[in-house]
Every structure is written in structure tokens, then in C-alpha cells.
Short mmCIF file of C-alpha atoms in Angstrom, two decimals:
data_model
loop_
_atom_site.label_atom_id
_atom_site.label_comp_id
_atom_site.label_asym_id
_atom_site.label_seq_id
_atom_site.Cartn_x
_atom_site.Cartn_y
_atom_site.Cartn_z
CA UNK Z 241 162.77 4.63 147.00
CA UNK Z 242 163.06 2.34 150.27
CA UNK Z 243 165.69 0.34 148.50
CA UNK Z 244 167.74 3.31 147.70
CA UNK Z 245 167.44 4.74 151.26
CA UNK Z 246 168.44 1.37 152.75
CA UNK Z 247 171.40 1.34 150.35
CA UNK Z 248 172.46 4.79 151.18
CA UNK Z 249 172.45 3.93 154.91
CA UNK Z 250 174.38 0.82 154.36
CA UNK Z 251 177.00 2.68 152.32
CA UNK Z 252 177.32 5.39 155.09
CA UNK Z 253 177.88 2.53 157.71
CA UNK Z 254 180.46 0.85 155.38
CA UNK Z 255 182.35 4.01 154.70
CA UNK Z 256 182.29 4.94 158.38
CA UNK Z 257 183.57 1.59 159.55
CA UNK Z 258 186.11 1.61 156.70
CA UNK Z 259 187.64 4.76 158.31
CA UNK Z 260 187.07 3.97 161.99
CA UNK Z 261 188.76 0.56 161.96
CA UNK Z 262 192.17 1.58 160.34
CA UNK Z 263 192.18 4.73 162.32
CA UNK Z 264 192.14 2.96 165.58
CA UNK Z 265 194.54 0.22 164.27
CA UNK Z 266 197.14 2.57 162.62
CA UNK Z 267 197.14 6.04 164.01
CA UNK Z 268 200.56 6.79 165.74
CA UNK Z 269 201.60 3.11 165.20
CA UNK Z 270 205.48 2.55 164.84
CA UNK Z 271 207.87 -0.02 163.84
CA UNK Z 272 206.48 -2.28 166.65
CA UNK Z 273 203.45 -3.08 164.68
CA UNK Z 274 199.71 -3.00 165.65
CA UNK Z 275 199.36 -3.37 169.39
CA UNK Z 276 196.86 -6.05 170.71
CA UNK Z 277 194.72 -3.60 172.46
CA UNK Z 278 194.05 -1.68 169.22
CA UNK Z 279 192.43 -4.87 167.80
CA UNK Z 280 190.33 -5.14 170.89
CA UNK Z 281 189.13 -1.47 170.72
CA UNK Z 282 188.35 -1.76 167.05
CA UNK Z 283 186.41 -4.95 167.62
CA UNK Z 284 184.29 -3.24 170.32
CA UNK Z 285 183.56 -0.28 168.27
CA UNK Z 286 182.32 -2.52 165.24
CA UNK Z 287 180.30 -4.76 167.77
CA UNK Z 288 178.72 -1.65 168.96
CA UNK Z 289 177.51 -0.43 165.62
CA UNK Z 290 176.34 -3.95 164.53
CA UNK Z 291 174.25 -4.34 167.87
CA UNK Z 292 172.70 -0.99 167.27
CA UNK Z 293 171.68 -2.11 163.83
CA UNK Z 294 170.21 -5.17 165.02
CA UNK Z 295 168.74 -4.44 168.35
CA UNK Z 296 167.66 -0.97 167.54
CA UNK Z 297 167.33 0.63 164.08
CA UNK Z 298 169.45 1.71 161.15
CA UNK Z 299 168.99 5.22 162.49
CA UNK Z 300 170.55 4.27 165.85
CA UNK Z 301 173.47 2.58 164.10
CA UNK Z 302 174.24 5.68 162.24
CA UNK Z 303 173.90 7.84 165.40
CA UNK Z 304 176.33 5.28 167.24
CA UNK Z 305 178.67 5.46 164.24
CA UNK Z 306 178.67 9.20 164.29
CA UNK Z 307 179.33 9.48 167.98
CA UNK Z 308 182.31 6.99 167.54
CA UNK Z 309 183.60 8.61 164.57
CA UNK Z 310 183.76 11.96 166.14
CA UNK Z 311 185.47 10.40 169.31
CA UNK Z 312 187.98 8.59 167.43
CA UNK Z 313 188.78 11.69 165.23
CA UNK Z 314 189.33 13.83 168.38
CA UNK Z 315 191.64 11.05 169.85
CA UNK Z 316 193.77 10.99 166.49
CA UNK Z 317 194.38 14.80 166.85
CA UNK Z 318 196.16 14.16 170.05
CA UNK Z 319 198.60 12.11 168.42
CA UNK Z 320 201.56 14.54 167.62
CA UNK Z 321 204.62 14.43 165.43
CA UNK Z 322 208.05 14.20 166.95
CA UNK Z 323 211.81 14.48 166.36
CA UNK Z 324 212.66 12.04 169.06
CA UNK Z 325 212.09 8.60 167.92
CA UNK Z 326 214.53 5.51 167.13
CA UNK Z 327 215.01 6.64 163.53
CA UNK Z 328 216.32 4.43 160.76
CA UNK Z 329 219.91 4.85 160.24
CA UNK Z 330 219.75 6.52 156.96
CA UNK Z 331 217.24 9.15 158.32
CA UNK Z 332 218.81 9.64 161.88
CA UNK Z 333 220.00 13.20 160.58
CA UNK Z 334 217.52 15.78 159.39
CA UNK Z 335 219.00 18.27 156.81
CA UNK Z 336 218.77 22.04 157.68
CA UNK Z 337 220.21 25.41 156.38
CA UNK Z 338 221.49 28.75 157.28
CA UNK Z 339 220.77 31.44 154.81
CA UNK Z 340 222.78 34.66 154.68
CA UNK Z 341 221.90 36.69 151.72
CA UNK Z 342 222.45 34.81 148.66
CA UNK Z 343 224.53 32.31 150.36
CA UNK Z 344 222.83 28.95 151.58
CA UNK Z 345 224.76 26.57 153.76
CA UNK Z 346 223.16 23.20 153.89
CA UNK Z 347 224.02 20.69 156.80
CA UNK Z 348 223.68 17.12 156.97
CA UNK Z 349 223.66 16.53 153.13
CA UNK Z 350 223.44 12.70 152.93
CA UNK Z 351 226.15 11.25 150.97
CA UNK Z 352 225.92 7.32 151.55
CA UNK Z 353 227.99 4.90 149.46
CA UNK Z 354 225.72 1.71 148.84
CA UNK Z 355 226.87 -1.85 148.34
CA UNK Z 356 223.19 -2.79 148.37
CA UNK Z 357 219.95 -1.47 149.59
CA UNK Z 358 220.76 -2.61 152.95
CA UNK Z 359 224.62 -2.29 153.28
CA UNK Z 360 226.22 1.14 152.98
CA UNK Z 361 228.94 3.38 154.26
CA UNK Z 362 227.01 6.32 156.03
CA UNK Z 363 228.40 9.86 155.47
CA UNK Z 364 226.99 13.46 155.58
CA UNK Z 365 228.57 16.71 154.80
CA UNK Z 366 227.83 20.58 154.81
CA UNK Z 367 228.25 22.75 151.68
CA UNK Z 368 227.48 26.36 150.80
CA UNK Z 369 225.63 27.27 147.60
CA UNK Z 370 225.27 30.91 146.12
CA UNK Z 371 221.78 31.20 144.63
CA UNK Z 372 223.45 33.71 142.11
CA UNK Z 373 225.15 30.68 140.63
CA UNK Z 374 221.91 28.52 140.51
CA UNK Z 375 221.75 27.34 136.91
CA UNK Z 376 218.55 25.16 136.62
CA UNK Z 377 216.41 22.67 138.53
CA UNK Z 378 215.95 19.02 137.61
CA UNK Z 379 212.83 17.04 138.06
CA UNK Z 380 213.27 13.42 138.90
CA UNK Z 381 210.80 10.65 138.69
CA UNK Z 382 211.18 7.23 140.01
CA UNK Z 383 208.26 4.82 139.13
CA UNK Z 384 208.04 1.86 141.48
CA UNK Z 385 208.34 -1.47 139.92
CA UNK Z 386 205.18 -3.67 140.02
CA UNK Z 387 203.14 -0.75 141.33
CA UNK Z 388 201.07 0.98 138.54
CA UNK Z 389 200.88 4.75 139.17
CA UNK Z 390 203.01 4.71 142.39
CA UNK Z 391 206.34 6.48 142.23
CA UNK Z 392 208.72 8.73 144.00
CA UNK Z 393 209.55 12.26 142.89
CA UNK Z 394 212.57 14.45 143.77
CA UNK Z 395 214.18 17.72 142.56
CA UNK Z 396 217.85 18.35 142.21
CA UNK Z 397 219.50 21.89 141.61
CA UNK Z 398 222.53 22.58 139.44
CA UNK Z 399 224.81 25.24 140.50
CA UNK Z 400 227.82 26.72 138.36
CA UNK Z 401 230.97 24.74 138.60
CA UNK Z 402 229.11 21.45 137.98
CA UNK Z 403 227.72 21.27 141.60
CA UNK Z 404 224.43 19.55 142.28
CA UNK Z 405 222.27 18.87 145.33
CA UNK Z 406 219.13 17.10 145.38
CA UNK Z 407 215.93 17.22 147.73
CA UNK Z 408 213.91 14.30 148.43
CA UNK Z 409 210.57 14.59 150.41
CA UNK Z 410 210.11 11.18 152.37
CA UNK Z 411 208.54 9.66 155.31
CA UNK Z 412 211.08 9.67 158.25
CA UNK Z 413 211.09 5.99 158.96
CA UNK Z 414 211.73 4.45 162.43
CA UNK Z 415 214.15 1.72 162.89
CA UNK Z 416 212.65 -1.43 161.23
CA UNK Z 417 209.72 0.42 159.93
CA UNK Z 418 208.46 0.01 156.44
CA UNK Z 419 206.08 2.33 154.35
CA UNK Z 420 202.39 1.54 153.67
CA UNK Z 421 200.06 3.93 151.86
CA UNK Z 422 197.17 3.14 154.42
CA UNK Z 423 199.37 3.96 157.28
CA UNK Z 424 200.40 7.19 155.61
CA UNK Z 425 196.85 8.43 155.89
CA UNK Z 426 196.74 7.76 159.62
CA UNK Z 427 199.54 9.97 161.18
CA UNK Z 428 201.92 6.98 161.28
CA UNK Z 429 205.13 8.90 159.77
CA UNK Z 430 206.67 12.03 160.10
CA UNK Z 431 207.77 13.84 157.04
CA UNK Z 432 211.39 14.85 156.25
CA UNK Z 433 213.16 16.82 153.61
CA UNK Z 434 216.35 14.97 152.90
CA UNK Z 435 219.09 17.06 151.18
CA UNK Z 436 221.45 14.56 149.30
CA UNK Z 437 224.31 14.07 147.11
CA UNK Z 438 222.90 12.67 143.77
CA UNK Z 439 225.22 9.75 144.14
CA UNK Z 440 223.14 8.86 147.23
CA UNK Z 441 219.65 9.88 146.29
CA UNK Z 442 219.62 9.04 142.59
CA UNK Z 443 222.26 6.16 142.55
CA UNK Z 444 220.55 4.32 145.22
CA UNK Z 445 217.17 4.18 143.05
CA UNK Z 446 218.87 3.51 139.65
CA UNK Z 447 221.73 1.27 140.52
CA UNK Z 448 220.75 -0.66 143.53
CA UNK Z 449 216.92 -0.70 143.66
CA UNK Z 450 217.05 -0.91 139.73
CA UNK Z 451 213.95 1.23 139.37
CA UNK Z 452 213.70 3.16 136.25
CA UNK Z 453 214.71 6.93 136.94
CA UNK Z 454 213.82 9.80 134.72
CA UNK Z 455 215.88 13.04 135.06
CA UNK Z 456 214.20 16.13 133.36
CA UNK Z 457 215.71 19.72 133.10
CA UNK Z 458 213.02 21.96 134.37
CA UNK Z 459 211.82 24.83 131.95
CA UNK Z 460 211.91 27.99 134.34
CA UNK Z 461 213.57 31.35 134.83
CA UNK Z 462 216.63 31.74 137.06
CA UNK Z 463 214.49 33.95 139.31
CA UNK Z 464 211.90 31.36 139.67
CA UNK Z 465 214.22 28.41 140.17
CA UNK Z 466 216.02 30.35 143.07
CA UNK Z 467 212.50 31.08 144.45
CA UNK Z 468 211.78 27.42 144.33
CA UNK Z 469 215.10 26.50 145.95
CA UNK Z 470 214.71 28.98 148.75
CA UNK Z 471 210.99 27.86 149.39
CA UNK Z 472 212.20 24.25 149.74
CA UNK Z 473 215.02 25.34 152.21
CA UNK Z 474 212.53 27.35 154.28
CA UNK Z 475 210.10 24.42 154.44
CA UNK Z 476 212.98 22.21 155.26
CA UNK Z 477 214.04 24.42 158.08
CA UNK Z 478 210.33 24.71 159.23
CA UNK Z 479 210.07 21.09 159.71
CA UNK Z 480 213.19 21.19 161.69
CA UNK Z 481 211.62 23.50 164.10
CA UNK Z 482 208.26 22.01 164.14
CA UNK Z 483 207.74 18.47 162.90
CA UNK Z 484 204.72 17.41 160.67
CA UNK Z 485 203.08 14.12 159.79
CA UNK Z 486 203.29 12.80 156.31
CA UNK Z 487 200.01 12.12 154.37
CA UNK Z 488 199.75 9.73 151.53
CA UNK Z 489 197.40 12.09 149.65
CA UNK Z 490 197.79 15.62 150.94
CA UNK Z 491 201.37 15.72 151.99
CA UNK Z 492 203.49 13.37 150.12
CA UNK Z 493 206.56 13.75 147.73
CA UNK Z 494 204.73 15.20 144.92
CA UNK Z 495 202.06 17.32 146.51
CA UNK Z 496 204.80 19.18 148.42
CA UNK Z 497 206.82 19.87 145.15
CA UNK Z 498 203.50 21.20 143.63
CA UNK Z 499 202.82 23.56 146.62
CA UNK Z 500 206.41 24.90 146.22
CA UNK Z 501 205.90 25.34 142.39
CA UNK Z 502 202.50 27.11 143.01
CA UNK Z 503 204.01 29.46 145.59
CA UNK Z 504 206.70 30.71 143.31
CA UNK Z 505 205.08 30.67 139.90
CA UNK Z 506 201.73 31.52 138.20
CA UNK Z 507 201.09 27.99 137.34
CA UNK Z 508 197.89 26.43 138.46
CA UNK Z 509 198.60 22.72 138.99
CA UNK Z 510 195.39 20.60 138.67
CA UNK Z 511 195.05 18.30 141.41
CA UNK Z 512 194.09 14.95 139.35
CA UNK Z 513 195.45 11.43 139.00
CA UNK Z 514 198.72 12.87 137.79
CA UNK Z 515 199.38 14.46 141.19
CA UNK Z 516 197.80 11.62 143.25
CA UNK Z 517 199.77 9.03 141.37
CA UNK Z 518 203.30 10.37 140.96
CA UNK Z 519 204.25 7.99 138.19
CA UNK Z 520 202.19 10.21 135.92
CA UNK Z 521 203.53 13.49 137.38
CA UNK Z 522 205.97 13.78 134.47
CA UNK Z 523 202.88 13.72 132.24
CA UNK Z 524 201.58 16.58 134.08
CA UNK Z 525 204.85 18.46 133.85
CA UNK Z 526 204.84 17.80 130.13
CA UNK Z 527 201.39 19.11 129.62
CA UNK Z 528 202.27 22.34 131.69
CA UNK Z 529 205.31 22.86 129.66
CA UNK Z 530 207.68 22.37 132.57
CA UNK Z 531 209.78 19.81 130.78
CA UNK Z 532 210.74 19.15 127.22
CA UNK Z 533 207.72 18.99 125.04
CA UNK Z 534 209.06 19.41 121.64
CA UNK Z 535 208.53 15.58 120.99
CA UNK Z 536 206.08 13.11 122.36
CA UNK Z 537 205.71 12.28 125.86
CA UNK Z 538 207.02 8.62 125.20
CA UNK Z 539 210.06 10.11 123.39
CA UNK Z 540 210.72 12.47 126.16
CA UNK Z 541 210.67 9.94 128.65
CA UNK Z 542 213.11 7.69 126.73
CA UNK Z 543 215.45 10.61 126.15
CA UNK Z 544 215.63 11.26 129.89
CA UNK Z 545 215.70 7.86 131.29
CA UNK Z 546 219.17 7.63 132.89
CA UNK Z 547 219.68 4.04 134.05
CA UNK Z 548 222.23 2.94 131.51
CA UNK Z 549 224.19 6.14 132.05
CA UNK Z 550 223.93 5.77 135.87
CA UNK Z 551 225.13 1.95 135.89
CA UNK Z 552 228.17 3.01 133.79
CA UNK Z 553 228.91 6.04 136.08
CA UNK Z 554 228.45 4.10 139.37
CA UNK Z 555 230.44 5.78 142.36
CA UNK Z 556 232.32 8.14 140.05
CA UNK Z 557 233.06 11.68 141.26
CA UNK Z 558 231.50 13.03 138.04
CA UNK Z 559 228.46 10.86 138.26
CA UNK Z 560 226.11 13.78 138.15
CA UNK Z 561 227.70 14.92 134.66
CA UNK Z 562 227.76 11.58 133.17
CA UNK Z 563 224.03 10.77 133.96
CA UNK Z 564 223.31 13.88 132.00
CA UNK Z 565 225.44 12.70 129.16
CA UNK Z 566 228.05 15.31 129.55
CA UNK Z 567 231.76 15.01 129.13
CA UNK Z 568 233.77 14.83 132.42
CA UNK Z 569 235.71 18.02 133.27
CA UNK Z 570 239.51 18.15 133.12
CA UNK Z 571 239.51 17.80 136.80
CA UNK Z 572 237.06 15.05 137.80
CA UNK Z 573 236.90 16.16 141.40
CA UNK Z 574 235.42 19.44 140.37
CA UNK Z 575 232.48 17.67 138.76
CA UNK Z 576 231.30 16.01 141.80
CA UNK Z 577 227.86 16.29 143.14
CA UNK Z 578 229.29 17.23 146.60
CA UNK Z 579 230.98 20.37 147.94
#
């Protein structure tokens, strides 16, 4: 029993310090990296706990840790999200919308043309969509090469007239900033809803990052698809009014899509590894019957992997049709993702 008690106390100390140190080092950090003073503060806090253990007792060490934990937690709550930072060039504009009845006008739809992942021609546009013309939603999964379970998920909406607009829930990077899962747990990034042309959001991933991209038509009624679209628009506008932090577990690309789904449908989505590890999110959608399930999951994935089609359709006005294996219309300009 004494051994179990000692092991339990040691585990509490280890867990507490495992949160305390990165919280001090990473909370509110930016592209400039970790400041020297953060290392000093983290070192002092660890030293205080260690000294309490050696000079006092394990109970004292746990008490010191608890006080420090509360103090650092309260400090992290003082770090607030902002709209006014030196944003990365591709995230300098935040998409927003005006809703008038069934008509939704999206502003700052991103429409970059990439020569590589670091070289592009920047462009944005506005476009109006009528929800009465909303045909279906498409679920997009981009597993990250070399990172088992890691992925980015998006959704795209198809309107009559071969019009498409995609939404990507992302961190809003500052200039020179890169993503880390750990940083995403400690209020380091704001969250942004990027509305984009498919020739931007999909082509960047399939043709330039060369990640596998899967494009699944979603099984849902028109009514629920419209509700899903409008809920995303409302959330996007809400973030424009009041910024929020991204969180790698509780508020990432997939968990936000799940919340939209749960709000507009009767689907109860289990929060398991398929939600926390987005590379398996299509497995969850398959199990819930939200995507094709007439064949095995492996066959469904193979059927909806679009990389070959995307490479062949690069920069074409009818990119969105071609990645779906559809014949171009008589007027290619009418088949563009954009307005």
C-alpha cells in the first residue's frame, strides 16, 4: 500500500509538472518563439516543487504544485484572442457573410493560384449563393504524410449551376508561425473559418503538398444540408465579431464540423479516436452512414481519392467538376468553383 501511495503521489507530481511547464512556455506565444523569461519562470516553478519534496514532504510538494497550478491556470485565462496580429499572408483576410433570406453573400473567399506551397498569386472574391440552390455537401479528408492519425478535414458545398465553395477550419497563423499540436493546447493560435475556392483549398493539398485527398458526397437531406451551411456561416460571422482560440483537442477542424452536424441533425457522434484523430474521421462518417457504405471502407476510400484527377485538372476552370469525374459543361467558365 505504501508503494501504491508513493506511486500515486509521484504520478500526480509528474502530471502536474507536465502541464505546468508547457503552459508557462507556450501560452500566448507567437511566431517569435519562446521568450527567455518563460524558461526562467518554468525553471523556478519546477525548482520550488522539487525543493518542497526534498526539504519538506511529498504532501508539501503536492500543495506547492496545487498552488502553482491554480496560479498559472488563472494567468493563462488572462491571455485573450485577437484580430489584430501580423497575420500570415494567406490568412490576412477573414471570410465573413451577409445573410438576406435565402441569399448568402460570402466575402473574402480565398482564391490563390499556387506555383508551390510558398509561391502564389493572392486573390479573394465575393459571391452570392442561394440556399434554395444548395445541392449537397462534400466531406474532405487530407491525411498528413508521415503522421499516423493526423489529418485536416474540410467541407464543400455544391450549388446548382456547378458552383462550389469550400470551408476550412484552421489555425490563424501569424507571419512566420508554424503549427504544433502542443502549442494548440495552450492558447497559442486563434481559430479561423476560411471560405475558399476549391482550386485553392483542395488543389493546394492534392497538387502542391501532394497529400492524399478524399472527397466524399455526404448523405443528407437538402434541408439539413442548408442548416449545416447556415450554421457554419453563423459561426464564421461569430468569430469575426468575437475571436476564439483554437484547441488541438476541443476546437479543431473536425470537432467543429462535428458540432455543426450535431446541431442540425439527430446524429449523436461518438467522441473517440476517430474524432480526435481526423485521419479516421471518414471511418466514423462511414459507420454513421454519412458517406457511401455500399462497399467496404477501403473501397470507398479508393473510389473517392481524387489526386490523379486533381493533377490532371490543375488550374482549370472546371477543376471542381473534373475532380468529381464529371464531364465539363459546354461553357467551361460556368463550371468554375468561383462566382
